[in-house]
Short mmCIF file of C-alpha atoms (C1' of nucleotides) in Angstrom, two decimals:
data_model
loop_
_atom_site.label_atom_id
_atom_site.label_comp_id
_atom_site.label_asym_id
_atom_site.label_seq_id
_atom_site.Cartn_x
_atom_site.Cartn_y
_atom_site.Cartn_z
CA MET A 1 41.87 -52.51 -9.97
CA ARG A 2 45.61 -53.12 -10.16
CA ILE A 3 47.21 -55.16 -12.92
CA GLY A 4 50.33 -57.16 -12.69
CA TYR A 5 52.55 -60.04 -13.74
CA PRO A 6 54.38 -62.78 -11.95
CA CYS A 7 57.97 -62.96 -10.80
CA ILE A 8 60.19 -62.19 -13.74
CA ASN A 9 60.92 -58.82 -15.77
CA MET A 10 62.35 -59.23 -19.20
CA THR A 11 63.35 -55.57 -19.81
CA VAL A 12 65.30 -54.41 -16.90
CA GLY A 13 68.13 -56.73 -17.44
CA CYS A 14 68.49 -58.27 -14.40
CA LYS A 15 67.12 -61.73 -12.82
CA GLY A 16 65.58 -61.87 -9.53
CA ASP A 17 65.31 -65.57 -9.28
CA ARG A 18 69.03 -66.68 -9.82
CA THR A 19 70.02 -70.14 -8.06
CA PHE A 20 72.47 -72.86 -8.13
CA ARG A 21 72.79 -76.62 -7.65
CA LEU A 22 72.43 -78.10 -4.41
CA LYS A 23 76.10 -79.64 -5.13
CA SER A 24 77.62 -76.24 -5.31
CA TYR A 25 76.24 -75.00 -2.10
CA SER A 26 78.11 -72.49 -0.08
CA GLU A 27 77.21 -69.85 2.45
CA TRP A 28 78.93 -67.45 0.22
CA ARG A 29 76.93 -68.49 -2.75
CA VAL A 30 73.81 -67.67 -0.97
CA ARG A 31 75.13 -64.37 0.27
CA GLU A 32 75.82 -63.52 -3.11
CA THR A 33 72.71 -64.78 -4.78
CA VAL A 34 70.15 -63.38 -2.45
CA LYS A 35 71.85 -60.02 -2.70
CA ASN A 36 71.58 -60.18 -6.34
CA ASN A 37 67.99 -61.05 -6.24
CA LEU A 38 66.95 -58.43 -3.75
CA ASP A 39 68.67 -55.73 -5.77
CA CYS A 40 67.22 -56.77 -8.92
CA LEU A 41 63.77 -57.07 -7.07
CA LEU A 42 63.87 -53.56 -6.34
CA ARG A 43 65.00 -52.44 -9.86
CA VAL A 44 61.91 -54.47 -11.11
CA LEU A 45 59.57 -52.76 -8.73
CA ARG A 46 60.75 -49.40 -9.72
CA PHE A 47 60.21 -50.37 -13.26
CA ASN A 48 56.49 -51.31 -12.45
CA GLU A 49 55.56 -48.26 -10.50
CA GLU A 50 56.86 -46.07 -13.48
CA HIS A 51 54.58 -48.21 -15.72
CA ASN A 52 51.32 -48.13 -13.45
CA ILE A 53 51.92 -51.73 -12.90
CA LEU A 54 50.95 -52.03 -9.16
CA PHE A 55 50.47 -55.64 -8.50
CA PHE A 56 53.41 -58.30 -8.76
CA ARG A 57 54.23 -61.63 -7.63
CA ILE A 58 57.42 -62.14 -5.79
CA THR A 59 59.37 -65.09 -6.74
CA SER A 60 59.61 -68.14 -4.57
CA ASP A 61 63.13 -68.56 -5.72
CA LEU A 62 64.32 -65.26 -3.95
CA VAL A 63 66.44 -67.16 -1.37
CA PRO A 64 67.98 -70.43 -2.69
CA PHE A 65 67.30 -73.58 -0.53
CA ALA A 66 65.29 -71.46 1.92
CA SER A 67 63.49 -74.07 3.37
CA HIS A 68 65.87 -76.77 2.88
CA PRO A 69 67.99 -78.26 6.02
CA VAL A 70 71.41 -77.41 4.05
CA ASN A 71 70.74 -73.61 4.26
CA THR A 72 71.76 -72.42 7.80
CA PHE A 73 72.73 -69.23 6.93
CA ASN A 74 70.85 -66.24 8.89
CA TRP A 75 69.80 -64.57 5.65
CA GLN A 76 66.98 -63.03 7.57
CA ASP A 77 69.16 -60.68 9.71
CA TYR A 78 72.03 -60.47 7.32
CA PHE A 79 69.53 -58.87 4.92
CA ARG A 80 67.27 -57.16 7.19
CA SER A 81 67.92 -53.62 5.74
CA GLU A 82 67.37 -54.56 2.32
CA PHE A 83 64.09 -56.26 3.23
CA ASP A 84 63.13 -53.23 4.87
CA ASP A 85 63.86 -50.78 2.14
CA ILE A 86 62.11 -52.95 -0.32
CA GLY A 87 59.02 -53.21 1.88
CA ASP A 88 59.11 -49.51 2.42
CA PHE A 89 59.10 -49.00 -1.44
CA ILE A 90 56.26 -51.34 -1.83
CA ARG A 91 54.14 -49.49 0.75
CA LYS A 92 54.81 -46.05 -0.50
CA SER A 93 54.20 -47.02 -4.14
CA ARG A 94 50.79 -48.93 -3.06
CA ILE A 95 52.11 -51.96 -4.96
CA ARG A 96 50.02 -55.17 -4.02
CA ILE A 97 52.32 -58.19 -3.76
CA SER A 98 51.37 -61.79 -3.88
CA MET A 99 53.47 -65.17 -3.72
CA HIS A 100 52.75 -68.64 -5.04
CA PRO A 101 54.72 -71.56 -3.67
CA ASP A 102 55.73 -74.22 -6.27
CA GLN A 103 53.40 -77.59 -6.98
CA PHE A 104 55.35 -79.46 -4.49
CA THR A 105 54.00 -77.41 -1.61
CA LEU A 106 51.11 -79.75 -0.62
CA ILE A 107 49.53 -79.09 2.76
CA ASN A 108 46.93 -82.05 2.12
CA SER A 109 49.40 -84.94 1.33
CA VAL A 110 49.00 -88.24 2.73
CA ASP A 111 52.74 -88.29 3.46
CA LYS A 112 53.40 -86.55 6.39
CA ASP A 113 56.85 -85.65 5.52
CA ILE A 114 55.62 -83.87 2.56
CA PHE A 115 53.27 -81.58 4.88
CA GLU A 116 56.14 -80.99 7.15
CA ARG A 117 58.27 -79.89 4.32
CA SER A 118 55.26 -77.92 2.87
CA CYS A 119 55.21 -75.93 6.25
CA LYS A 120 58.46 -75.02 6.26
CA GLU A 121 58.30 -73.72 2.79
CA LEU A 122 55.22 -71.72 3.77
CA ALA A 123 56.78 -70.55 6.80
CA TYR A 124 59.65 -69.06 4.46
CA HIS A 125 57.18 -67.18 2.11
CA ALA A 126 55.31 -65.68 5.25
CA GLN A 127 58.79 -64.72 6.56
CA ILE A 128 59.76 -62.90 3.52
CA LEU A 129 56.56 -60.72 3.72
CA ASP A 130 57.01 -60.22 7.46
CA LEU A 131 60.48 -59.03 6.88
CA MET A 132 59.06 -56.41 4.46
CA ASN A 133 56.25 -55.48 6.57
CA LEU A 134 53.68 -56.15 4.53
CA ASP A 135 50.06 -56.71 5.98
CA THR A 136 47.87 -59.60 5.48
CA CYS A 137 46.37 -58.22 2.38
CA THR A 138 49.35 -59.68 1.03
CA LYS A 139 48.68 -63.15 -0.30
CA ILE A 140 50.46 -66.50 -0.46
CA GLN A 141 48.13 -68.37 -3.05
CA ILE A 142 48.02 -72.38 -2.83
CA HIS A 143 46.22 -75.02 -4.65
CA VAL A 144 44.29 -77.66 -2.45
CA GLY A 145 46.78 -80.20 -3.75
CA GLY A 146 46.32 -83.98 -4.77
CA VAL A 147 43.25 -86.12 -4.99
CA TYR A 148 44.91 -89.19 -3.54
CA LYS A 149 42.04 -91.30 -4.77
CA ASN A 150 39.47 -89.85 -2.61
CA LYS A 151 38.59 -86.27 -3.28
CA GLU A 152 36.33 -85.77 -0.13
CA LYS A 153 38.90 -87.05 2.30
CA SER A 154 41.61 -85.18 0.71
CA MET A 155 39.44 -81.95 1.00
CA ASN A 156 38.95 -82.70 4.60
CA ARG A 157 42.44 -83.27 5.21
CA PHE A 158 43.38 -79.81 3.77
CA VAL A 159 41.00 -78.16 6.05
CA LYS A 160 42.22 -80.14 8.96
CA ARG A 161 45.80 -79.34 8.18
CA TYR A 162 44.94 -75.56 7.68
CA PHE A 163 44.05 -75.24 11.28
CA ARG A 164 47.40 -76.63 12.12
CA LEU A 165 49.30 -73.96 10.60
CA ASP A 166 50.89 -71.15 12.22
CA SER A 167 48.81 -68.00 12.49
CA SER A 168 51.30 -65.93 10.43
CA ILE A 169 50.59 -68.09 7.57
CA GLN A 170 46.90 -68.93 8.00
CA CYS A 171 46.16 -65.09 7.55
CA ARG A 172 48.01 -64.65 4.38
CA LEU A 173 46.76 -67.89 2.68
CA ALA A 174 44.38 -67.92 -0.19
CA VAL A 175 43.08 -70.94 -1.99
CA GLU A 176 43.07 -71.02 -5.87
CA ASN A 177 40.92 -73.27 -8.19
CA ASP A 178 43.38 -75.40 -10.47
CA ASP A 179 43.31 -76.47 -13.94
CA ARG A 180 42.44 -80.39 -13.26
CA LEU A 181 41.34 -81.66 -9.86
CA TYR A 182 39.95 -78.94 -7.67
CA ASN A 183 37.59 -76.43 -9.35
CA VAL A 184 35.64 -73.21 -8.33
CA ALA A 185 32.83 -75.02 -6.17
CA ASP A 186 35.45 -77.14 -4.37
CA CYS A 187 37.76 -74.15 -3.33
CA LEU A 188 34.57 -72.31 -2.37
CA LYS A 189 33.66 -74.92 -0.06
CA ILE A 190 37.14 -75.09 1.41
CA SER A 191 37.11 -71.37 1.77
CA GLY A 192 33.79 -71.69 3.77
CA GLU A 193 35.08 -74.24 6.19
CA THR A 194 38.44 -72.46 6.90
CA GLY A 195 37.41 -68.74 6.24
CA MET A 196 40.46 -68.37 3.94
CA PRO A 197 39.91 -66.20 0.60
CA MET A 198 39.38 -67.78 -2.34
CA LEU A 199 41.48 -66.62 -5.57
CA PHE A 200 39.76 -67.01 -8.68
CA ASP A 201 41.74 -68.05 -11.73
CA VAL A 202 39.84 -67.38 -14.94
CA PHE A 203 41.96 -69.60 -17.04
CA HIS A 204 41.98 -72.66 -15.08
CA HIS A 205 38.02 -72.07 -14.84
CA SER A 206 37.88 -72.32 -18.50
CA VAL A 207 39.60 -75.65 -18.60
CA ASN A 208 38.11 -77.22 -15.41
CA ARG A 209 34.76 -75.76 -15.15
CA THR A 210 31.59 -75.97 -13.04
CA ASP A 211 28.20 -74.70 -14.38
CA THR A 212 28.94 -71.27 -13.42
CA THR A 213 29.84 -68.32 -15.71
CA VAL A 214 33.01 -66.40 -15.23
CA ASN A 215 30.86 -63.69 -13.83
CA GLY A 216 29.14 -65.76 -11.53
CA ALA A 217 32.69 -67.49 -10.22
CA LEU A 218 33.88 -64.04 -9.74
CA ARG A 219 31.11 -62.80 -7.63
CA LEU A 220 31.30 -65.74 -5.39
CA SER A 221 34.90 -65.77 -4.94
CA SER A 222 34.85 -62.20 -4.11
CA LYS A 223 32.34 -62.59 -1.09
CA THR A 224 35.10 -64.71 0.44
CA TRP A 225 37.33 -61.66 0.59
CA ASN A 226 37.27 -59.64 3.82
CA LEU A 227 37.95 -56.11 2.68
CA LYS A 228 39.70 -54.99 5.94
CA THR A 229 41.93 -58.10 6.35
CA ASP A 230 42.32 -59.48 2.87
CA GLY A 231 41.81 -56.72 0.69
CA ILE A 232 40.05 -56.44 -2.69
CA PRO A 233 39.92 -59.89 -4.27
CA MET A 234 43.07 -61.10 -6.42
CA VAL A 235 42.27 -62.87 -9.51
CA ASP A 236 44.59 -64.55 -11.97
CA TYR A 237 44.03 -63.97 -15.69
CA SER A 238 45.40 -65.87 -18.79
CA SER A 239 44.38 -67.20 -22.24
CA GLN A 240 44.96 -70.39 -24.08
CA ARG A 241 47.84 -70.68 -26.09
CA ILE A 242 47.16 -70.68 -29.82
CA GLY A 243 48.19 -74.19 -31.25
CA GLY A 244 49.25 -75.27 -27.58
CA SER A 245 47.93 -77.92 -25.44
CA PRO A 246 44.70 -76.82 -23.69
CA ARG A 247 46.46 -76.00 -20.46
CA GLN A 248 49.30 -73.95 -21.99
CA HIS A 249 49.31 -70.18 -21.01
CA ALA A 250 49.39 -67.83 -23.86
CA GLU A 251 52.58 -66.24 -25.33
CA SER A 252 51.15 -62.62 -25.28
CA ILE A 253 47.90 -61.13 -24.24
CA GLU A 254 44.93 -61.35 -26.58
CA LEU A 255 43.41 -57.98 -26.25
CA ARG A 256 40.13 -58.45 -27.76
CA GLN A 257 39.59 -61.06 -25.20
CA PHE A 258 40.94 -59.08 -22.66
CA LYS A 259 38.60 -56.16 -23.29
CA ASN A 260 35.76 -58.46 -23.27
CA PHE A 261 36.72 -59.72 -19.88
CA LEU A 262 36.69 -56.35 -18.34
CA LYS A 263 33.32 -55.50 -19.57
CA GLU A 264 32.03 -58.73 -18.76
CA THR A 265 33.35 -58.54 -14.99
CA PHE A 266 32.44 -54.82 -14.51
CA PRO A 267 31.78 -53.36 -12.03
CA VAL A 268 33.51 -55.85 -9.64
CA ASP A 269 36.71 -54.68 -8.41
CA PHE A 270 39.75 -56.78 -8.09
CA ASP A 271 43.37 -56.96 -8.73
CA LEU A 272 44.54 -58.93 -11.55
CA MET A 273 47.56 -61.02 -11.98
CA LEU A 274 48.31 -61.77 -15.93
CA GLU A 275 49.72 -65.19 -16.19
CA ILE A 276 51.12 -64.72 -19.39
CA LYS A 277 54.70 -65.64 -20.86
CA ASP A 278 55.87 -62.30 -22.22
CA LYS A 279 55.29 -60.83 -18.56
CA GLU A 280 55.80 -57.03 -18.32
CA LYS A 281 55.05 -56.71 -22.42
CA SER A 282 51.44 -57.73 -21.86
CA ALA A 283 51.06 -56.07 -18.52
CA ILE A 284 51.87 -52.77 -20.20
CA LYS A 285 49.50 -53.49 -22.99
CA ALA A 286 46.55 -54.42 -20.46
CA VAL A 287 47.29 -51.41 -18.52
CA GLU A 288 46.78 -49.37 -21.40
CA VAL A 289 43.58 -50.95 -22.24
CA ALA A 290 42.43 -50.95 -18.72
CA SER A 291 43.21 -47.00 -18.57
CA ARG A 292 39.72 -46.78 -19.99
CA ASP A 293 38.36 -48.52 -17.11
CA SER A 294 36.91 -46.73 -14.30
CA ARG A 295 37.98 -49.34 -11.78
CA PHE A 296 41.38 -48.94 -12.84
CA LEU A 297 41.34 -45.38 -13.11
CA LYS A 298 40.21 -44.85 -9.85
CA THR A 299 42.83 -46.76 -8.37
CA ILE A 300 45.39 -44.48 -10.26
CA GLU A 301 43.61 -41.05 -9.55
CA ASN A 302 42.82 -41.87 -5.94
CA TRP A 303 46.47 -42.22 -5.37
CA SER A 304 47.73 -38.78 -7.30
CA GLY A 305 48.93 -36.17 -5.09
CA SER A 306 49.42 -38.53 -2.21
CA GLU A 307 52.75 -39.80 -1.04
CA ARG A 308 53.11 -41.92 -4.31
CA ASN A 309 53.64 -39.00 -6.60
CA ASP A 310 55.37 -36.59 -3.75
CA LYS A 311 58.66 -37.04 -5.30
CA SER A 312 59.84 -33.48 -5.57
"C1'" DC B 1 82.80 -71.03 -26.47
"C1'" DT B 2 78.65 -74.20 -27.24
"C1'" DT B 3 75.70 -77.64 -26.26
"C1'" DA B 4 73.32 -81.34 -24.06
"C1'" DG B 5 71.98 -83.09 -19.83
"C1'" DT B 6 70.26 -81.95 -15.33
"C1'" DC B 7 68.29 -79.86 -11.49
"C1'" DA B 8 65.42 -79.83 -3.84
"C1'" DA B 9 60.81 -80.75 -3.91
"C1'" DG B 10 54.54 -84.24 -6.59
"C1'" DG B 11 50.59 -85.66 -8.59
"C1'" DG B 12 48.22 -87.66 -12.12
"C1'" DG B 13 47.25 -89.63 -16.57
"C1'" DT B 14 48.54 -92.94 -20.15
"C1'" DA B 15 50.80 -97.05 -22.28
"C1'" DT C 1 56.39 -100.08 -14.06
"C1'" DA C 2 57.92 -96.24 -16.79
"C1'" DC C 3 57.40 -92.15 -18.86
"C1'" DC C 4 55.38 -87.83 -19.86
"C1'" DC C 5 52.62 -83.43 -18.76
"C1'" DC C 6 52.45 -79.17 -16.17
"C1'" DT C 7 56.43 -75.07 -16.87
"C1'" DT C 8 61.08 -73.03 -16.97
"C1'" DG C 9 64.87 -71.55 -17.16
"C1'" DA C 10 69.76 -71.59 -16.04
"C1'" DC C 11 73.28 -73.99 -13.95
"C1'" DT C 12 77.03 -77.38 -15.05
"C1'" DA C 13 80.08 -80.41 -17.03
"C1'" DA C 14 81.33 -82.09 -21.35
"C1'" DG C 15 82.82 -81.54 -25.95
#
DNA sequence: CTTAGTCAAGGGGTA
DNA sequence: TACCCCTTGACTAAG
């Protein structure tokens, strides 16, 4: 078990998701922004390694307008050595990476143009991971998409469209249950029809549930991950914001609940993404709690003495 | 300098 | 049809 958080670190003092307005687009601006974002990403990854945070979601905003026609700059070649270096660091530290395209990436959209744009956006995500030479255990997680007034048809459209995607994208995709439309059972069905692993989101399950328990859903989704090609399952975790609307994420991790979750899911192994607003602060607390859990300990201890700690 | 409006991209629910 | 929610700042022009 690795523990991590998404995209942003609030301690290190740099932002890895800087962007700008379309109106102020220039090649120079892309170059400067991507340089900043890649530098920052490496700093954040170093911070994470030092704190035993070995799971991290890379922001989709790494390259501004990456899949937009306005961006004709060949950032892939220009930053090749930076991507190489970051990838080397990730592999050496045994950090697990995921990405999560924004909600307008919809491969089941009834609108062909939206599907086309989504393909480009997914290609961009896969390209980032390819440039870092990361394997297929590195996942790009997406939701099923909209219902468009006919859920069954929309699920079938998702499956059909999946098979039209480039294999470099297919091999990295995981489908995640969302908080309103497609629950665990729906995603398991799609997983069965496509062969893609299902990423279980504990919080979404609590607001868009089936009659399966957390543990049941976890076990079912775990079976969809091929250990060799997909790695151990990824799981998203959050709790509800106190006093907030039912779908809002918590400000900080609720430790009592988290301990309970660890107990409840034992001994199923997975990598856990904490979708909590205060980011690395909660991740550090969770690592502290999990350091009494054998799944987490095994991960850390198995790696001592390996390359990772061989820095002298 | 501070502030408020705006920003590439969607879907769904409600009034 | 119009607006709000999800979520998230941070960019940018205006004051």
